[in-house]
Coordinates of C-alpha atoms in Angstrom, one line a residue:
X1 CA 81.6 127.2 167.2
X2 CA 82.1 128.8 163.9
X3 CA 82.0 126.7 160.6
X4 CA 84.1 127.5 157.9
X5 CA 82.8 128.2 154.5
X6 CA 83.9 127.0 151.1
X7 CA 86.5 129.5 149.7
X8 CA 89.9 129.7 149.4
X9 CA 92.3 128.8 152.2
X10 CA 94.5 131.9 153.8
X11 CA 97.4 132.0 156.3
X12 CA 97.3 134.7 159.2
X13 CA 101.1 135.7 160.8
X14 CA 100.2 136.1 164.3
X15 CA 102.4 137.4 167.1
X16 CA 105.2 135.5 168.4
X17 CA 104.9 133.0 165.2
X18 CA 101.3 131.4 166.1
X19 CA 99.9 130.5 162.5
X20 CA 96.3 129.8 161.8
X21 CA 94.8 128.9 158.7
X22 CA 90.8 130.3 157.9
X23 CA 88.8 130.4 154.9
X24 CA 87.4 133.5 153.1
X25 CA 83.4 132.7 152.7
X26 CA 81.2 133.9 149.9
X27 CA 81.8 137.7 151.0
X28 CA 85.2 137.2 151.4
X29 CA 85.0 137.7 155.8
X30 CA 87.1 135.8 157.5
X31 CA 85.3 132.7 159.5
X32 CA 86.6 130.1 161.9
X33 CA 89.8 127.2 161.5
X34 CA 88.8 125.3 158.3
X35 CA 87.4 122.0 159.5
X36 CA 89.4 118.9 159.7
X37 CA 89.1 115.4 157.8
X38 CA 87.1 113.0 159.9
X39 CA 91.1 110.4 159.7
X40 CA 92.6 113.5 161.0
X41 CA 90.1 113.9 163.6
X42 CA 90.4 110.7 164.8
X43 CA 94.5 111.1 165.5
X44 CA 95.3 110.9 168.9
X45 CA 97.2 114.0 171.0
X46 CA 100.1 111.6 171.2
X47 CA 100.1 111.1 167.5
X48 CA 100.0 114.6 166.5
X49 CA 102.5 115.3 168.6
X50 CA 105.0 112.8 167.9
X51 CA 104.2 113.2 163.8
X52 CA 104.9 117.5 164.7
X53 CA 108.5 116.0 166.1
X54 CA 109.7 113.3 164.4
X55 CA 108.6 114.6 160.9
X56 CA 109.5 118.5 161.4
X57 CA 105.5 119.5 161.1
X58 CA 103.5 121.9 162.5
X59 CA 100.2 120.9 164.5
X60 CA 98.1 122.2 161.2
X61 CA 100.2 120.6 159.1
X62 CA 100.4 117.3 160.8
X63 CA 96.6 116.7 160.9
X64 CA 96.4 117.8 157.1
X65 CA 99.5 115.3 156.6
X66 CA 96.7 112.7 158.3
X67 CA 94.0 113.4 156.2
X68 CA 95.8 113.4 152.7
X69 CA 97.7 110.2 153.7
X70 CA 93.9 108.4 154.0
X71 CA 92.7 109.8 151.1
X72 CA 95.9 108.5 149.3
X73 CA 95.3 105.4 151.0
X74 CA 91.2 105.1 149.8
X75 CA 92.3 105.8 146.1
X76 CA 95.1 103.3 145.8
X77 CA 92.7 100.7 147.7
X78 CA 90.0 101.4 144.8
X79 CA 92.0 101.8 141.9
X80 CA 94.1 98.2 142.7
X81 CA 90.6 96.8 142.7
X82 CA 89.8 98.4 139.3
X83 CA 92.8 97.5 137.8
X84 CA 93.6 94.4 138.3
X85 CA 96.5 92.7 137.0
X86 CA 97.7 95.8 135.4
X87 CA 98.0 97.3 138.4
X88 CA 101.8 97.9 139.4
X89 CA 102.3 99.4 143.2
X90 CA 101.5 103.0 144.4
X91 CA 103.1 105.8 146.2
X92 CA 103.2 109.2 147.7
X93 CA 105.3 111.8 145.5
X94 CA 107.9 113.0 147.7
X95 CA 105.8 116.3 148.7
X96 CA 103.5 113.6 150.2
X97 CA 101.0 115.2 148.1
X98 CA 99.8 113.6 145.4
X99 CA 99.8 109.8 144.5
X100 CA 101.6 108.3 141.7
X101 CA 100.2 104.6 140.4
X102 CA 102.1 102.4 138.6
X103 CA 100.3 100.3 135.4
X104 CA 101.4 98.0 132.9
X105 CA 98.8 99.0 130.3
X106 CA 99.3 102.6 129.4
X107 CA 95.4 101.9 128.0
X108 CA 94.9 102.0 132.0
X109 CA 96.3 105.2 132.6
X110 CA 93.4 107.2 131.8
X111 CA 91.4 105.9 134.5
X112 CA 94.6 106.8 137.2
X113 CA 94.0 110.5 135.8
X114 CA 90.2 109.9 136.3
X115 CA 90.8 109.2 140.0
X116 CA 92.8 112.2 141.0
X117 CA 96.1 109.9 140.9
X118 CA 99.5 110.7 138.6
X119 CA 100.0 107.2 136.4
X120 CA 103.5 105.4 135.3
X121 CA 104.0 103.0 133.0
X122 CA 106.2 100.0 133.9
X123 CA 106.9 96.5 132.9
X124 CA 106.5 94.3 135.9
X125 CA 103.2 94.1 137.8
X126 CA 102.5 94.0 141.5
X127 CA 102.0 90.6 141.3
X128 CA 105.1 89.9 139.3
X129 CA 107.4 91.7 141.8
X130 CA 105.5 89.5 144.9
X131 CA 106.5 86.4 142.7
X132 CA 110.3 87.4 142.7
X133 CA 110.3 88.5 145.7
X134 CA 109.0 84.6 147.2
X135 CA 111.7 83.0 144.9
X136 CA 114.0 85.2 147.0
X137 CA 111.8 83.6 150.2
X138 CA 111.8 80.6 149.0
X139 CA 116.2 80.6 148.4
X140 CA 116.8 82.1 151.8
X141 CA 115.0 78.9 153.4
X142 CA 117.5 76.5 151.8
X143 CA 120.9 78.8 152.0
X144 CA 120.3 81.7 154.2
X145 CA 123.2 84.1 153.8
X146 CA 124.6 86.5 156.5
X147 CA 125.8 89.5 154.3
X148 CA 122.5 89.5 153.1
X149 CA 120.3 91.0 155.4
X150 CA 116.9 91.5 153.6
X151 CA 115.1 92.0 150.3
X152 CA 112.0 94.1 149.0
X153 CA 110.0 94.8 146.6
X154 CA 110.7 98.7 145.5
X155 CA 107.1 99.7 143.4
X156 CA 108.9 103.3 143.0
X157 CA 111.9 101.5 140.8
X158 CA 109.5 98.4 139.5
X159 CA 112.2 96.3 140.8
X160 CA 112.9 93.6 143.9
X161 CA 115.8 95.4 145.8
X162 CA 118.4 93.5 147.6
X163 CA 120.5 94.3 150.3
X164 CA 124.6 93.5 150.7
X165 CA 126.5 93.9 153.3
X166 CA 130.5 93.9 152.9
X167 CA 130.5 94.3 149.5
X168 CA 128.2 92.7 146.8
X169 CA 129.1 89.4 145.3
X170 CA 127.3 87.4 148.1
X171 CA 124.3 89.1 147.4
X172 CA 124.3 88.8 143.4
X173 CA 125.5 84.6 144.5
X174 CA 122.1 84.6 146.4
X175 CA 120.2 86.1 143.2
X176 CA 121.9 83.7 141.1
X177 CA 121.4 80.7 143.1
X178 CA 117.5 81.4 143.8
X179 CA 116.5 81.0 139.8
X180 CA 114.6 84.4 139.5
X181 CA 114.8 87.1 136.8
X182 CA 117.9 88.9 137.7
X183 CA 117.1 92.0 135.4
X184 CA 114.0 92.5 137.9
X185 CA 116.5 93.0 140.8
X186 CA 118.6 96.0 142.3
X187 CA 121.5 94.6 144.7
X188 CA 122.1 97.5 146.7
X189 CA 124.8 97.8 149.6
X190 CA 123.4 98.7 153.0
X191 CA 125.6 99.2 156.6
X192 CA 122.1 97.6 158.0
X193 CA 122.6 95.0 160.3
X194 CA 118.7 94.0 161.8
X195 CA 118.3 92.2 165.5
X196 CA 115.6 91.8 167.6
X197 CA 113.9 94.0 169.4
X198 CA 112.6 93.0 173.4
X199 CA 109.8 94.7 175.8
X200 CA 110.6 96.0 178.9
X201 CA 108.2 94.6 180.7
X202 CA 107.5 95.1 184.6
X203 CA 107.3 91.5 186.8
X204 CA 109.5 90.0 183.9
X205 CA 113.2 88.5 185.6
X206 CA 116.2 90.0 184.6
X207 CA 120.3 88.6 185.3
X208 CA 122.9 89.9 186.7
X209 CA 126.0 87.2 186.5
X210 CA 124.7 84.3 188.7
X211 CA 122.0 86.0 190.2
X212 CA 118.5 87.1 189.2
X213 CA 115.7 90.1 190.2
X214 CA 112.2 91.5 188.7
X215 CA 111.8 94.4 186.4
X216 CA 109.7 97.2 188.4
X217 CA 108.2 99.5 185.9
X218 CA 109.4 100.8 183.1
X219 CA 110.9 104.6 182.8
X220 CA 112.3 106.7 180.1
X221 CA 115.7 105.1 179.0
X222 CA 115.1 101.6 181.1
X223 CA 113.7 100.5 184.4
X224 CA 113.6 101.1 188.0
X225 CA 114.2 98.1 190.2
X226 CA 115.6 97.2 194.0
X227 CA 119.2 98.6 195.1
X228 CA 120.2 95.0 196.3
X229 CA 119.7 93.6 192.9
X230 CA 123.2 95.0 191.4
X231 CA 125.8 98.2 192.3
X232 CA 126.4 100.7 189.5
X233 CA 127.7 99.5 186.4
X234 CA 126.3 96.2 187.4
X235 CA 125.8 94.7 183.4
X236 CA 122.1 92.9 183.4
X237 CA 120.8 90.7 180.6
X238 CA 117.1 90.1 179.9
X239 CA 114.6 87.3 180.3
X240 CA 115.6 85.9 177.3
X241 CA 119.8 86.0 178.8
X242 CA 120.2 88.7 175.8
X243 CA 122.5 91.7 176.8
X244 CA 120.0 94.4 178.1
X245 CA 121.9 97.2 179.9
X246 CA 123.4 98.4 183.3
X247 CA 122.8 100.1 186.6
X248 CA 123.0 103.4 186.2
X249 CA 122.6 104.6 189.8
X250 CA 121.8 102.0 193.2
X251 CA 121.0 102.6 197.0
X252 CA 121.1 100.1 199.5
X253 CA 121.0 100.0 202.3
X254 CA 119.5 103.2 203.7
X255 CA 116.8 102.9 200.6
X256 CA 116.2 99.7 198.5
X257 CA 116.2 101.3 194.6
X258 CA 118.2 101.6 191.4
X259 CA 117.3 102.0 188.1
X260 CA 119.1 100.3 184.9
X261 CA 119.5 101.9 181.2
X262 CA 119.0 99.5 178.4
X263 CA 120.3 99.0 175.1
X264 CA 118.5 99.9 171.8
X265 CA 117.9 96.2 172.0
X266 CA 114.9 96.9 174.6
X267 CA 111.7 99.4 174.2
X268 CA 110.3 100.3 177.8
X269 CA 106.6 99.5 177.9
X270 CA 103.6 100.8 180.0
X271 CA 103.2 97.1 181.0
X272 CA 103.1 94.7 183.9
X273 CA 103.0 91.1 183.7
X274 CA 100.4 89.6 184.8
X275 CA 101.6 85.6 184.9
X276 CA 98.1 85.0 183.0
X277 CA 99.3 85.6 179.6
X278 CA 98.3 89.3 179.6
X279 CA 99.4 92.7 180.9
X280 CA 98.3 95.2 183.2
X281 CA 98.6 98.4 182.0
X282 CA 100.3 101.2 184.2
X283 CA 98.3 104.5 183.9
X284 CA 99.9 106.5 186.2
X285 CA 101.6 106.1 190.5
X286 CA 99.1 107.7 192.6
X287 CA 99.6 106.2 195.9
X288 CA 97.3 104.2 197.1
X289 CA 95.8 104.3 200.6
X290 CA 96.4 102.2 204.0
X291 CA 93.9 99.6 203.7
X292 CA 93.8 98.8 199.9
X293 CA 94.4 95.7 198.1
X294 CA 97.1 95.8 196.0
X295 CA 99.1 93.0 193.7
X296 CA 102.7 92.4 192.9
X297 CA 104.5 90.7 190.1
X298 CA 107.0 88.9 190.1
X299 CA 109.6 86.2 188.4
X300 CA 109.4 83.7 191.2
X301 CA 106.1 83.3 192.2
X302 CA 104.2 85.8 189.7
X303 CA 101.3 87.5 190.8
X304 CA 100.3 87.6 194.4
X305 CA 97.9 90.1 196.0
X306 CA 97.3 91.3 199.3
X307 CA 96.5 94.5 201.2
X308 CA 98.9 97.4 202.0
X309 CA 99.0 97.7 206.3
X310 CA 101.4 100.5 206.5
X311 CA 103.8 103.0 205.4
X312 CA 107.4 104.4 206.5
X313 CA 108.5 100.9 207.9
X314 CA 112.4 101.0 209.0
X315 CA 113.1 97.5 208.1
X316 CA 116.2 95.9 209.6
X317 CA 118.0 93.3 207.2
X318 CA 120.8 91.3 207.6
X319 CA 123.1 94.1 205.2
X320 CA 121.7 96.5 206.8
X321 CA 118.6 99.1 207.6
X322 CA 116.4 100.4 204.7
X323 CA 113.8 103.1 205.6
X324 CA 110.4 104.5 204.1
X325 CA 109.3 101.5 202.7
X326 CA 105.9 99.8 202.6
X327 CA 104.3 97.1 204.4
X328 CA 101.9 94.3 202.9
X329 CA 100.6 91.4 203.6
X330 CA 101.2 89.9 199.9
X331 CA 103.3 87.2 199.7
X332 CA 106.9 87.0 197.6
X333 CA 110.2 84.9 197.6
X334 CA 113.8 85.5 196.2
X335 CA 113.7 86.4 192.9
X336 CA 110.7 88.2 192.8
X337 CA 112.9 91.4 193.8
X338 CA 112.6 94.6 192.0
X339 CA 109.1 93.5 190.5
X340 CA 106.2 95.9 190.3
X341 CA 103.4 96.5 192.7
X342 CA 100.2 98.0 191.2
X343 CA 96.6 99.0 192.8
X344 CA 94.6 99.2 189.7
X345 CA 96.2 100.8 186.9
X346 CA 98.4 102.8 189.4
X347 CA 102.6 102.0 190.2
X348 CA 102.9 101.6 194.0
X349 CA 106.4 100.4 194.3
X350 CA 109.6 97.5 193.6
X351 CA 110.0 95.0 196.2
X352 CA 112.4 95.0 198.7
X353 CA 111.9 91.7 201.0
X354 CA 109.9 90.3 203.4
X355 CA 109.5 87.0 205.5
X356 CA 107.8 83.6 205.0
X357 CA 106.8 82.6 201.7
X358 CA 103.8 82.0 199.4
X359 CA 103.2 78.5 200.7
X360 CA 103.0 79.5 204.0
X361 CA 101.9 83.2 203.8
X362 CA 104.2 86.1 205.3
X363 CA 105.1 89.6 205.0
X364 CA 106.8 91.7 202.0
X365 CA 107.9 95.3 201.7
X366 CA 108.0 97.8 198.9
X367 CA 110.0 100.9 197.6
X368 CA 107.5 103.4 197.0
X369 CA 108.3 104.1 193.2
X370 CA 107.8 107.7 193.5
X371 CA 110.6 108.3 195.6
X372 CA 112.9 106.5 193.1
X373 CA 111.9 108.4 190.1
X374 CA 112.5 112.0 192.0
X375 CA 115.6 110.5 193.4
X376 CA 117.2 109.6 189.5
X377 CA 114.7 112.0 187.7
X378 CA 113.0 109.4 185.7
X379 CA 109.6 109.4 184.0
X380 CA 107.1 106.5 184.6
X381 CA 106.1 105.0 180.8
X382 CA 102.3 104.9 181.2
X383 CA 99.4 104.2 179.0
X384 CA 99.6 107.5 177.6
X385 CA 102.4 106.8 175.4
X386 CA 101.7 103.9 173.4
X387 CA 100.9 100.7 172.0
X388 CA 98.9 98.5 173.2
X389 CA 96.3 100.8 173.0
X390 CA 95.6 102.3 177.0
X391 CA 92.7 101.7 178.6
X392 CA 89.8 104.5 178.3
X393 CA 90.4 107.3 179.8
X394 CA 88.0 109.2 182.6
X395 CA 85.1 109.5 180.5
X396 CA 82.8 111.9 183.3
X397 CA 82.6 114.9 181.0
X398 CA 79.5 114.4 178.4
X399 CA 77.5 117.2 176.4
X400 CA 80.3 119.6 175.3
X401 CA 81.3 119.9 172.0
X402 CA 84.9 118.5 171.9
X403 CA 86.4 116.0 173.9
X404 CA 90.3 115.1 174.4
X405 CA 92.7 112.6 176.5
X406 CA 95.8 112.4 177.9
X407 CA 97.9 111.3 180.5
X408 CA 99.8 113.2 183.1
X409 CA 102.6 112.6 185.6
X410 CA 102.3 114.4 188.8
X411 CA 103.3 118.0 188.4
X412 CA 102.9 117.8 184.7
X413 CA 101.1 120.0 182.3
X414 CA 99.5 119.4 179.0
X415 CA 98.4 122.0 176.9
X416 CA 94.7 121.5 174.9
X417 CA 93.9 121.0 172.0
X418 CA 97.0 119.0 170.9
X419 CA 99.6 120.9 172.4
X420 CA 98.2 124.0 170.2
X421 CA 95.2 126.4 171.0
X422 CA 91.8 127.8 169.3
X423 CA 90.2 130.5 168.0
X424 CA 86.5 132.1 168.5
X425 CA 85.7 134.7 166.0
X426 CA 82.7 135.4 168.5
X427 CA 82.1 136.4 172.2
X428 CA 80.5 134.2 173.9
X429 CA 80.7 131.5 176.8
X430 CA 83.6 129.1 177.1
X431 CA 82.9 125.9 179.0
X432 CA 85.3 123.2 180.1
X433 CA 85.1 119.9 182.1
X434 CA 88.0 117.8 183.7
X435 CA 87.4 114.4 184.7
X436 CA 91.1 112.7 186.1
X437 CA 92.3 110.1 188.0
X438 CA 90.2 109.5 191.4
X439 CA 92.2 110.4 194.2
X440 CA 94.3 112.9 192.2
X441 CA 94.4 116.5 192.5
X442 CA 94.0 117.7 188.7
X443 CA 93.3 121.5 187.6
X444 CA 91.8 123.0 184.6
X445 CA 93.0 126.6 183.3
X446 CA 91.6 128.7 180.4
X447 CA 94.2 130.9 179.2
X448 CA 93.8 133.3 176.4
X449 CA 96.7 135.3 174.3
X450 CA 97.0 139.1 174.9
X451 CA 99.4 139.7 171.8
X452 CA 102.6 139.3 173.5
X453 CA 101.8 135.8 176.0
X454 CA 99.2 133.2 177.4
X455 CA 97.0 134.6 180.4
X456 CA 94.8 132.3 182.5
X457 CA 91.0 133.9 182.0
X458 CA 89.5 131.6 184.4
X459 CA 90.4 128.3 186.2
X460 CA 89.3 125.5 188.8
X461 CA 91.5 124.5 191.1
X462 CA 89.9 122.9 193.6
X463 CA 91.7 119.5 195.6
X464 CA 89.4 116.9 193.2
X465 CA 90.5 115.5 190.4
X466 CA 87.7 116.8 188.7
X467 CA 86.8 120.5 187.7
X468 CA 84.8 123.1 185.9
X469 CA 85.3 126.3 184.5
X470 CA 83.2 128.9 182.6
X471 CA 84.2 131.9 180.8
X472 CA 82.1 134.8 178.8
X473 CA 85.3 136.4 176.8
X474 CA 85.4 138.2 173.6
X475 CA 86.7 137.0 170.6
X476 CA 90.0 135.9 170.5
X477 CA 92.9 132.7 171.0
X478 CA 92.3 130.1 173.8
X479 CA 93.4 126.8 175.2
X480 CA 93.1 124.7 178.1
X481 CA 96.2 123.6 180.6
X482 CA 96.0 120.6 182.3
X483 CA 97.4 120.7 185.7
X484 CA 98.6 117.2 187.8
X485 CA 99.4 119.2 190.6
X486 CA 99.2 116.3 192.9
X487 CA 99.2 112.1 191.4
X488 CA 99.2 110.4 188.2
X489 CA 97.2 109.3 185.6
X490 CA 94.6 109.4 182.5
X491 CA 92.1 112.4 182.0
X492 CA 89.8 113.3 180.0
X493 CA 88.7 116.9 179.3
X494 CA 85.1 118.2 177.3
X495 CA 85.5 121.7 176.8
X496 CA 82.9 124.1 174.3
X497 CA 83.4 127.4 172.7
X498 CA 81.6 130.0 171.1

């Protein structure tokens, strides 16, 4: 891989808007992408790509935005240390580019220059604004008021800003009653109105009126669960009895499944309960195979394990028959309906019912959970999307010179690195390596642009979940498309270039 030599920075126009940036070397050639901060480096795909979304940035200028943001953050952390008590807040300017720092001796503001920072001189310290801020604590513990709902301290205005709600005498009351400085606060009105926020969490019980089921897994907008739990438009409320959402779609008999959308009140999470104070996360719904052991959660009798026997039972129930689901030997009781079956990190299915108990033993049957997400065109929330952190990925691909990760759902593509592509100024050999899920079917692509598209150069697509390719091209723009063309799940791809 080229390096890129001191010099100054220049942007190429390429065709159909792809943007590179290089740097002009001592004899003013054009060399390889300029190398990026080791904080940048270190972002993850998912990062990048949600920072390029939610923050209108490219994929260059997002891991730049990473790497000035830590450098921002390693001057304010030494320069509050070297100030001391004069020292007064810090901030990004509004071009997130350089780093203003507040002081309360101007004597001090040399030494802000010094360290690459733009120094302000204000009146009230860091400290000062804490110790207003916890006499605003301090008065909300005694008298909390509800058209107030929440105070800061502002470093930008050197004040303590507090927020009113339905105009503002109830708010300058609170400052008055609490004793601080009221010249060192801004009561500002605000239409905010803060509540708590609740996991979807898969295993976790869930009401509907006077009944109750299991959460499955969680998919984009809520959760899939079993049909018999609730009809469309059926209202649920959480574990906690807090409003939570509503069937949006149900099918029983015939098929056991529904899935309900939740409020703004609920974040879907990648997680399973695992009735041991801890989670298992979900990294993807490759099915598992006749013979291994699998594990359920649920809100009854929490987790219970067993093996899976079959699949395609008809099963006849009271209400009626329900087809394609699958047999186990796990145990479950009322209650536990709708709740998540896993083997591993994979989503099997939501149960449906069974016979005996888990005192006794007996027999339980599950929804395969693919079915339901092609039947209402949801998205399984795995590992790949979030906090907590997901497990390590595949890590089979060693000795090439960049590795990434991701997550896939079957029949998904990802495109490396980052969603973007790059560029060898050489000819050479291009190597990659896919490690996925075992018992997937995962494909690796090389594609290169011929001025007007992307064209695959070279590709494995054999029925493992793991692949190879290598490629002796000429200079040019490349990246790598990862293929789920059959299952779910975490990869891992090492790819070198020349």
């Amino acid at each position: 891989m080229n390096r890129a030599l001191a010099g100054a920075a220049a942007a190429i126009l390429l065709p159909a808007g792809l943007v590179a940036i290089f740097t002009a070397g001592p004899a003013g050639a054009t060399s390889g992408p300029t190398p990026v901060a080791p904080a940048a480096e270190a972002a993850s795909p998912e990062m990048l790509a949600a920072m390029q979304r939610d923050l209108g940035l490219t994929a260059t200028a997002a891991r730049a935005r990473i790497a000035s943001d830590d450098a921002a953050s390693r001057t304010q952390l030494a320069l509050r240390k070297r100030l001391g008590a004069s020292f007064a807040g810090a901030w990004l300017a509004p071009d997130a580019k350089s780093l203003v720092v507040a002081v309360t001796d101007s004597a001090k503001a040399a030494e802000v220059s010094a360290a690459g920072a733009t120094p302000r001189v204000v009146s009230r310290s860091d400290d000062q604004l804490d110790r207003i801020k916890e006499g605003l604590d301090a008065a909300a513990a005694k008298a909390p008021s509800a058209s107030v709902p929440g105070w800061y301290v502002d470093v930008k205005t050197n004040t303590v800003v507090v927020q009113a709600r339905g105009g503002t005498a109830a708010a300058r009351a609170f400052v008055k009653a609490s004793g601080v400085d009221a010249a060192a606060v801004r009561v500002v009105p605000t239409t905010e109105q803060p509540r708590l926020l609740y996991d979807v969490r898969g295993g976790d019980a869930y009401y509907m009126g006077g009944g109750r089921c299991s959460v499955g897994f969680s998919v984009n907008g809520g959760f899939v669960t079993a049909g018999h739990c609730g009809t469309t438009g059926t209202s649920t409320t959480g574990f906690n009895q807090v409003a939570q959402g509503s069937f949006q779609g149900s099918s029983f008999p015939g098929n056991d499944y529904a899935w309900v959308a939740v409020n703004s009140n609920w974040t879907p999470q990648p997680w399973v309960n695992n009735y041991a104070g801890g989670n298992v996360t979900v990294a993807g719904s490759t099915v598992a195979a006749i013979g291994a052991a699998i594990c359920r959660s649920g809100s009854t009798t929490g987790w219970r394990c067993g093996t899976v026997q079959a699949y395609n039972q008809t099963v006849n129930y009271a209400q009626g028959s329900v087809s394609g689901l699958t047999r186990t030997n796990a145990c479950a009781e009322p209650g536990d309906s709708g709740g998540s079956w896993l083997s591993g990190q994979q989503a099997q299915g939501v149960t449906s019912g069974g016979s005996g108990n888990c005192t006794s033993g007996g027999t339980t049957y599950f929804q395969p959970v693919n079915e339901i997400l092609s039947a209402y065109g949801r998205t399984l929330v795995t590992s790949g999307g979030g906090t907590p952190p997901p497990t390590d990925p595949p890590t089979g691909c060693t000795g090439y010179e960049f590795s990434v990760s991701g997550s896939l759902s079957s029949g998904g593509s990802a495109y490396q690195p980052n969603n973007s592509y790059y560029y060898s100024s050489l000819s050479g050999t291009h190597r990659g390596c896919l490690d996925g899920p075992t018992g997937t079917d995962f494909d690796l692509y090389l594609q290169k642009w011929n001025g007007s598209g992307w064209t695959a150069v070279a590709q494995g697509t054999s029925s493992a979940a793991d692949e190879t390719v290598s490629y002796s091209g000429t200079a040019g723009y490349y990246r790598w498309r990862v293929h789920a063309y059959s299952g779910s799940g975490s990869y891992a791809l090492g790819y070198s270039n020349p």
